[in-house]
Amino acid sequence: MTRLTTISRRAAFVALIALGAAWSADAAQARDWRKIRIGTEGSYPPFNYMDADRQLRGFDIDIAKALCAKIGAECTFGAQDWEGLIPALLANKYDAVVASMSITDERKRVIAFSKRYYQTPAMFVAAKENGSWGSTPEALAGKTIGAQTGTASATYLEDVYGAAATVKLYATQDEANLDLASGRLDAVLADKAVLLPWLEKAEEGKCCQVIGQDVRDPAYFGEGVGVGLRKEDADLKALFDKAIDDIRADGTYDRINARYFPFSLY
């Protein structure tokens, strides 16, 4: 889920920077990392979601478990609303965030990231009867376009499409998709790896299809998705970086990828 806190929330980032700066030298001391607390969202399928038994599942979760196995750590998981993940990390509620969080310059002013563990473009989806629409700002002028709040897609829509179209933001991607399926939205922009499974498997996704071209603007969609970490935990970053290399080298990554997607996310 290529996701990014919106430009309109930059004031919140200032507060987060202050919070991060408030950490004492004692808090920054190296740990043995035999136990790692991981935060995720739990409402962004197929990357992270709750199953019928209220257990966290998805690509992010499987990747995190594989990384913890390589590190040799016992990992515990907690679900957190998307906007609260970085504050919770900085407040020491979690040691790492594995939640399809995009690596962007804005976020890197506040937290550190591992190397990427996946990278996908965003794409537009509209009702099938509107399948001939393009996806440029001119093509979608006058339309109502949705995205999940706090994501790269939300920022991109507000900055690039907001002057000519109505941008409507939602707490979760599922809510945006449901409004598109019910006709309350003209189009949705989200990560390709999130929308394609919805189009192909979800009953409500049968209403819709891809329009226009993939969106890859690195100014908005960053360098890929990584594990979010506190800047002072450089030793933990090194452990995650090595673990990502290890699961890529031994085939673990490819096996997890194949459970969810018919194409490589890396």
GROMACS .gro file of C-alpha atoms in nm, residues 6 9 31 47 75-76 85 96 104 126 129 135 140-141 145 147 171-172 177 198 202 235 238:
model
   23
    6THR     CA    1  -0.092   1.412   0.314
    9ARG     CA    2  -0.095   1.715   0.762
   31ARG     CA    3   1.890  -0.353   2.250
   47PHE     CA    4  -0.158  -0.656   0.265
   75CYS     CA    5   0.764  -1.075   1.719
   76THR     CA    6   0.426  -0.960   1.845
   85LEU     CA    7   0.114   0.438   1.337
   96ALA     CA    8   0.872  -0.136   1.385
  104THR     CA    9   0.924   0.919   0.120
  126ALA     CA   10  -1.396   0.347  -1.257
  129GLU     CA   11  -1.964   0.193  -1.833
  135SER     CA   12  -0.706   0.923  -1.621
  140LEU     CA   13  -1.143   1.351  -1.489
  141ALA     CA   14  -1.232   1.720  -1.461
  145ILE     CA   15  -1.246   1.084  -0.717
  147ALA     CA   16  -0.876   0.765  -0.208
  171ALA     CA   17  -1.081   0.628   0.649
  172THR     CA   18  -1.022   0.291   0.478
  177ASN     CA   19  -1.421   0.093  -0.303
  198TRP     CA   20  -1.058  -0.629  -0.551
  202ALA     CA   21  -1.462  -0.920  -0.470
  235ASP     CA   22   2.102  -0.167   1.477
  238ALA     CA   23   2.058  -0.329   0.992
   0.00000   0.00000   0.00000
